Short mmCIF file of N, CA and C in Angstrom, two decimals:
data_model
loop_
_atom_site.label_atom_id
_atom_site.label_comp_id
_atom_site.label_asym_id
_atom_site.label_seq_id
_atom_site.Cartn_x
_atom_site.Cartn_y
_atom_site.Cartn_z
N THR Z 1190 0.45 -0.75 -0.16
CA THR Z 1190 -0.05 -0.05 0.10
C THR Z 1190 0.96 1.48 0.08
N ARG Z 1191 2.13 0.95 -0.16
CA ARG Z 1191 3.17 2.14 -0.35
C ARG Z 1191 2.17 3.67 -1.42
N ASN Z 1192 1.21 3.51 -2.15
CA ASN Z 1192 1.07 4.45 -2.96
C ASN Z 1192 0.12 4.75 -2.59
N LEU Z 1193 -0.74 4.32 -1.51
CA LEU Z 1193 -2.29 4.94 -0.85
C LEU Z 1193 -1.49 5.88 -0.01
N ALA Z 1194 -2.66 7.53 0.31
CA ALA Z 1194 -2.06 7.52 0.94
C ALA Z 1194 -3.00 7.63 2.43
N SER Z 1195 -4.35 6.98 2.05
CA SER Z 1195 -5.71 6.73 2.90
C SER Z 1195 -6.09 5.14 2.90
N VAL Z 1196 -7.05 4.47 3.91
CA VAL Z 1196 -7.18 3.56 3.61
C VAL Z 1196 -8.39 2.71 4.78
N GLU Z 1197 -9.70 2.43 4.13
CA GLU Z 1197 -10.40 1.80 5.06
C GLU Z 1197 -11.17 0.79 5.07
N ALA Z 1198 -11.71 0.42 6.35
CA ALA Z 1198 -12.84 -0.96 5.95
C ALA Z 1198 -12.58 -1.60 5.20
N PRO Z 1199 -10.75 -2.40 5.46
CA PRO Z 1199 -10.58 -3.86 5.01
C PRO Z 1199 -11.83 -4.70 5.23
N GLN Z 1200 -11.35 -5.47 4.02
CA GLN Z 1200 -12.19 -6.52 5.01
C GLN Z 1200 -11.34 -8.22 3.66
N TRP Z 1201 -11.20 -9.25 4.66
CA TRP Z 1201 -10.88 -10.06 3.95
C TRP Z 1201 -11.63 -10.55 2.78
N SER Z 1202 -11.11 -11.45 2.18
CA SER Z 1202 -11.86 -12.04 1.65
C SER Z 1202 -12.30 -13.96 1.70
N PRO Z 1203 -13.34 -14.17 1.39
CA PRO Z 1203 -13.52 -15.50 2.12
C PRO Z 1203 -12.69 -16.98 1.75
N ASP Z 1204 -11.47 -16.26 1.32
CA ASP Z 1204 -10.33 -17.86 1.17
C ASP Z 1204 -9.95 -16.94 1.82
N GLY Z 1205 -9.14 -15.59 2.36
CA GLY Z 1205 -8.65 -14.98 2.85
C GLY Z 1205 -7.13 -14.70 2.32
N ARG Z 1206 -7.31 -14.80 0.58
CA ARG Z 1206 -6.33 -14.47 -0.25
C ARG Z 1206 -5.98 -13.11 -0.14
N SER Z 1207 -7.32 -12.50 0.05
CA SER Z 1207 -6.96 -10.80 -0.94
C SER Z 1207 -7.73 -10.25 0.46
N ILE Z 1208 -7.62 -9.03 0.55
CA ILE Z 1208 -8.29 -8.08 1.19
C ILE Z 1208 -9.03 -6.96 0.55
N ALA Z 1209 -9.99 -6.87 0.57
CA ALA Z 1209 -10.85 -5.40 -0.42
C ALA Z 1209 -11.30 -4.25 0.61
N PHE Z 1210 -10.75 -3.40 -0.01
CA PHE Z 1210 -10.13 -1.88 1.10
C PHE Z 1210 -10.98 -0.70 0.20
N GLY Z 1211 -11.33 0.42 0.91
CA GLY Z 1211 -11.40 1.51 0.61
C GLY Z 1211 -10.33 2.34 0.47
N GLY Z 1212 -9.38 2.90 -0.39
CA GLY Z 1212 -8.62 3.82 0.00
C GLY Z 1212 -8.30 5.23 -1.15
N SER Z 1213 -7.56 6.44 -0.80
CA SER Z 1213 -7.18 7.51 -1.97
C SER Z 1213 -5.35 6.98 -2.01
N ARG Z 1214 -5.13 7.47 -3.54
CA ARG Z 1214 -3.62 8.19 -3.33
C ARG Z 1214 -3.53 9.75 -3.16
N THR Z 1215 -4.34 10.48 -2.30
CA THR Z 1215 -4.15 11.33 -1.81
C THR Z 1215 -4.17 12.32 -0.62
N ALA Z 1216 -3.66 12.34 -0.19
CA ALA Z 1216 -3.99 12.79 1.35
C ALA Z 1216 -4.75 13.77 1.52
N GLY Z 1217 -5.99 13.80 2.33
CA GLY Z 1217 -7.42 14.20 2.47
C GLY Z 1217 -7.76 15.00 1.46
N ASP Z 1218 -7.96 13.89 0.24
CA ASP Z 1218 -9.21 13.24 -0.65
C ASP Z 1218 -10.04 12.78 -0.16
N SER Z 1219 -11.29 13.49 -0.73
CA SER Z 1219 -12.69 13.25 0.24
C SER Z 1219 -13.01 11.46 -0.74
N LEU Z 1220 -12.32 11.49 -2.03
CA LEU Z 1220 -13.11 10.44 -2.92
C LEU Z 1220 -12.37 9.09 -2.09
N SER Z 1221 -12.83 8.30 -2.31
CA SER Z 1221 -12.53 6.73 -1.88
C SER Z 1221 -12.90 5.63 -3.34
N HIS Z 1222 -11.80 5.00 -3.35
CA HIS Z 1222 -12.18 4.05 -5.11
C HIS Z 1222 -12.02 2.78 -3.71
N LEU Z 1223 -12.59 1.81 -4.79
CA LEU Z 1223 -12.54 0.19 -4.08
C LEU Z 1223 -10.80 -0.30 -4.78
N TRP Z 1224 -9.95 -0.82 -3.93
CA TRP Z 1224 -8.98 -1.73 -3.81
C TRP Z 1224 -8.93 -3.14 -3.37
N VAL Z 1225 -7.60 -3.99 -4.10
CA VAL Z 1225 -8.28 -5.41 -3.68
C VAL Z 1225 -6.89 -5.63 -3.12
N LEU Z 1226 -6.28 -6.07 -2.92
CA LEU Z 1226 -4.71 -6.37 -2.36
C LEU Z 1226 -4.36 -7.87 -2.11
N ASP Z 1227 -3.95 -8.66 -3.22
CA ASP Z 1227 -3.60 -10.48 -3.38
C ASP Z 1227 -2.56 -10.16 -2.02
N VAL Z 1228 -2.77 -10.48 -0.79
CA VAL Z 1228 -1.94 -10.82 -0.06
C VAL Z 1228 -0.62 -12.01 0.47
N ASP Z 1229 -0.39 -12.61 -1.03
CA ASP Z 1229 0.51 -13.71 -1.14
C ASP Z 1229 1.44 -12.72 -2.55
N GLY Z 1230 0.88 -12.15 -2.98
CA GLY Z 1230 2.74 -11.54 -4.18
C GLY Z 1230 1.79 -12.06 -5.25
N SER Z 1231 0.15 -12.70 -5.74
CA SER Z 1231 0.04 -13.24 -7.23
C SER Z 1231 -0.27 -11.79 -7.68
N GLY Z 1232 -0.84 -11.05 -7.52
CA GLY Z 1232 -1.59 -9.85 -8.05
C GLY Z 1232 -0.98 -10.26 -9.26
N VAL Z 1233 -1.55 -8.48 -10.27
CA VAL Z 1233 -0.71 -7.94 -11.43
C VAL Z 1233 1.01 -7.51 -11.12
N ASP Z 1234 0.81 -6.34 -10.56
CA ASP Z 1234 1.73 -5.49 -9.68
C ASP Z 1234 3.01 -6.23 -8.48
N GLY Z 1235 2.50 -7.93 -8.41
CA GLY Z 1235 3.36 -8.64 -7.19
C GLY Z 1235 2.39 -7.92 -5.65
N SER Z 1236 3.01 -7.24 -4.86
CA SER Z 1236 2.82 -7.31 -3.70
C SER Z 1236 1.27 -5.74 -4.02
N ASP Z 1237 1.42 -4.75 -5.23
CA ASP Z 1237 0.58 -3.56 -4.87
C ASP Z 1237 -0.39 -3.93 -4.99
N PRO Z 1238 -1.83 -2.86 -4.49
CA PRO Z 1238 -3.15 -3.40 -4.27
C PRO Z 1238 -3.47 -2.83 -6.10
N ARG Z 1239 -4.31 -2.94 -5.91
CA ARG Z 1239 -5.20 -2.65 -7.58
C ARG Z 1239 -6.79 -2.60 -7.52
N MET Z 1240 -6.56 -1.60 -8.20
CA MET Z 1240 -7.88 -1.29 -8.32
C MET Z 1240 -9.66 -2.05 -9.56
N PRO Z 1241 -9.48 -2.97 -8.74
CA PRO Z 1241 -10.78 -3.06 -10.11
C PRO Z 1241 -11.26 -3.20 -11.36
N ALA Z 1242 -12.16 -2.67 -10.05
CA ALA Z 1242 -13.28 -1.04 -11.14
C ALA Z 1242 -12.71 -0.01 -11.88
N GLY Z 1243 -11.31 0.22 -11.43
CA GLY Z 1243 -10.83 2.20 -12.22
C GLY Z 1243 -11.58 2.92 -11.34
N GLU Z 1244 -11.29 3.98 -11.44
CA GLU Z 1244 -11.50 5.17 -10.77
C GLU Z 1244 -12.71 5.45 -11.49
N ASP Z 1245 -13.40 4.88 -11.78
CA ASP Z 1245 -15.08 5.85 -12.30
C ASP Z 1245 -15.51 5.22 -10.86
N LEU Z 1246 -15.15 4.05 -9.83
CA LEU Z 1246 -16.38 3.64 -8.97
C LEU Z 1246 -15.51 4.92 -8.08
N GLN Z 1247 -16.81 5.14 -7.20
CA GLN Z 1247 -16.70 6.05 -6.30
C GLN Z 1247 -16.85 5.58 -5.02
N LEU Z 1248 -16.68 5.17 -3.87
CA LEU Z 1248 -17.13 4.79 -2.61
C LEU Z 1248 -17.69 5.78 -1.95
N GLU Z 1249 -18.79 5.68 -1.21
CA GLU Z 1249 -19.72 6.07 -0.58
C GLU Z 1249 -19.81 5.42 0.89
N GLY Z 1250 -19.30 5.58 1.88
CA GLY Z 1250 -19.28 5.15 3.20
C GLY Z 1250 -17.83 4.06 3.17
N SER Z 1251 -17.99 2.60 4.13
CA SER Z 1251 -17.61 1.70 4.45
C SER Z 1251 -17.88 0.75 3.96
N HIS Z 1252 -19.11 1.09 3.32
CA HIS Z 1252 -19.37 -0.83 3.26
C HIS Z 1252 -18.92 -2.04 1.96
N ILE Z 1253 -17.97 -2.97 2.30
CA ILE Z 1253 -17.74 -3.79 1.48
C ILE Z 1253 -17.83 -4.73 1.74
N ALA Z 1254 -18.89 -5.82 1.14
CA ALA Z 1254 -18.67 -6.65 1.54
C ALA Z 1254 -18.55 -8.01 0.01
N TRP Z 1255 -17.84 -8.77 0.51
CA TRP Z 1255 -17.37 -9.99 -0.65
C TRP Z 1255 -19.39 -10.85 -1.23
N HIS Z 1256 -19.03 -11.53 -1.76
CA HIS Z 1256 -19.53 -12.42 -2.01
C HIS Z 1256 -18.75 -13.85 -1.47
N PRO Z 1257 -19.58 -14.86 -0.53
CA PRO Z 1257 -19.36 -16.52 -0.50
C PRO Z 1257 -18.44 -17.17 -2.03
N SER Z 1258 -18.76 -16.21 -2.48
CA SER Z 1258 -17.50 -17.39 -3.90
C SER Z 1258 -16.31 -16.39 -3.58
N GLY Z 1259 -16.03 -15.46 -3.95
CA GLY Z 1259 -14.48 -14.72 -3.07
C GLY Z 1259 -14.89 -14.03 -4.83
N GLU Z 1260 -15.70 -13.92 -5.57
CA GLU Z 1260 -15.63 -13.59 -7.71
C GLU Z 1260 -16.10 -12.49 -7.31
N ARG Z 1261 -17.11 -12.27 -6.06
CA ARG Z 1261 -17.23 -10.83 -6.14
C ARG Z 1261 -17.46 -9.92 -5.07
N ILE Z 1262 -17.55 -8.40 -5.13
CA ILE Z 1262 -17.31 -7.60 -3.79
C ILE Z 1262 -18.90 -6.65 -4.14
N ALA Z 1263 -19.30 -6.48 -2.76
CA ALA Z 1263 -20.66 -5.89 -3.07
C ALA Z 1263 -20.24 -4.01 -2.40
N VAL Z 1264 -19.90 -2.94 -2.81
CA VAL Z 1264 -20.12 -2.02 -2.10
C VAL Z 1264 -21.31 -0.71 -2.55
N VAL Z 1265 -21.51 0.34 -1.58
CA VAL Z 1265 -21.80 1.96 -1.80
C VAL Z 1265 -21.76 2.09 -2.72
N ALA Z 1266 -22.04 2.93 -3.91
CA ALA Z 1266 -20.86 3.79 -4.63
C ALA Z 1266 -21.99 4.61 -4.62
N SER Z 1267 -21.08 6.31 -5.31
CA SER Z 1267 -21.44 6.95 -5.50
C SER Z 1267 -21.42 7.76 -7.05
N ALA Z 1268 -22.63 7.99 -7.79
CA ALA Z 1268 -22.53 8.41 -8.70
C ALA Z 1268 -23.34 9.28 -9.72
N ARG Z 1269 -23.29 10.12 -9.62
CA ARG Z 1269 -23.82 11.96 -9.84
C ARG Z 1269 -24.57 11.89 -9.03
N GLY Z 1270 -24.09 11.99 -7.90
CA GLY Z 1270 -24.85 13.13 -6.83
C GLY Z 1270 -26.27 11.97 -5.74
N MET Z 1271 -26.10 10.54 -6.25
CA MET Z 1271 -27.09 9.24 -6.24
C MET Z 1271 -26.25 7.80 -5.47
N LEU Z 1272 -26.68 7.45 -4.38
CA LEU Z 1272 -26.04 6.59 -3.86
C LEU Z 1272 -27.18 4.97 -4.31
N ASP Z 1273 -25.95 3.79 -4.73
CA ASP Z 1273 -26.20 2.26 -5.30
C ASP Z 1273 -25.21 1.68 -4.92
N ILE Z 1274 -26.02 0.35 -4.90
CA ILE Z 1274 -25.55 -0.71 -4.71
C ILE Z 1274 -25.24 -1.10 -6.00
N ALA Z 1275 -23.34 -1.79 -5.88
CA ALA Z 1275 -22.65 -1.57 -7.29
C ALA Z 1275 -22.30 -3.02 -6.77
N VAL Z 1276 -21.95 -3.93 -7.67
CA VAL Z 1276 -21.24 -5.25 -7.17
C VAL Z 1276 -20.12 -5.16 -8.31
N VAL Z 1277 -19.03 -6.09 -8.09
CA VAL Z 1277 -17.52 -5.33 -8.56
C VAL Z 1277 -17.31 -7.04 -8.90
N HIS Z 1278 -16.96 -7.63 -10.58
CA HIS Z 1278 -16.17 -9.03 -10.51
C HIS Z 1278 -14.79 -8.44 -10.34
N VAL Z 1279 -14.30 -9.27 -9.52
CA VAL Z 1279 -12.57 -9.23 -8.67
C VAL Z 1279 -11.58 -9.48 -10.04
N ASP Z 1280 -12.07 -10.09 -10.98
CA ASP Z 1280 -11.02 -11.03 -11.65
C ASP Z 1280 -11.13 -10.01 -13.41
N ASP Z 1281 -12.20 -9.21 -13.68
CA ASP Z 1281 -12.33 -8.38 -14.63
C ASP Z 1281 -12.60 -6.53 -14.37
N GLY Z 1282 -13.56 -6.78 -13.46
CA GLY Z 1282 -13.70 -5.32 -12.83
C GLY Z 1282 -15.26 -4.86 -13.52
N THR Z 1283 -15.74 -6.41 -14.12
CA THR Z 1283 -16.59 -5.48 -14.58
C THR Z 1283 -17.79 -5.11 -13.60
N VAL Z 1284 -18.67 -3.66 -13.51
CA VAL Z 1284 -19.50 -3.93 -12.48
C VAL Z 1284 -20.93 -3.34 -12.92
N ARG Z 1285 -21.47 -3.90 -11.82
CA ARG Z 1285 -23.21 -4.08 -12.37
C ARG Z 1285 -23.47 -3.15 -11.36
N HIS Z 1286 -24.22 -2.47 -11.86
CA HIS Z 1286 -25.61 -1.73 -10.62
C HIS Z 1286 -27.03 -1.49 -10.36
#
């Protein structure tokens, strides 16, 4: 997490291999994004966390829940001033609202 200024609401994946959390790259930034860290270093960037949904998905609060399969993460997201539940597929970053 060396490239993140803040981290919040860490949640272990059901298999214990990953941690999902909200975070920001800039100190004091109120915008938080979904990050996933593969704790065994097997991710694309080794031990660096990744944003499966990219910067377009902005988290609202600290509500992060893994699906029991570990394939998806549900979050409360903010889009154009509206709150929505978004489901993010961890592997390909597909987002369903």
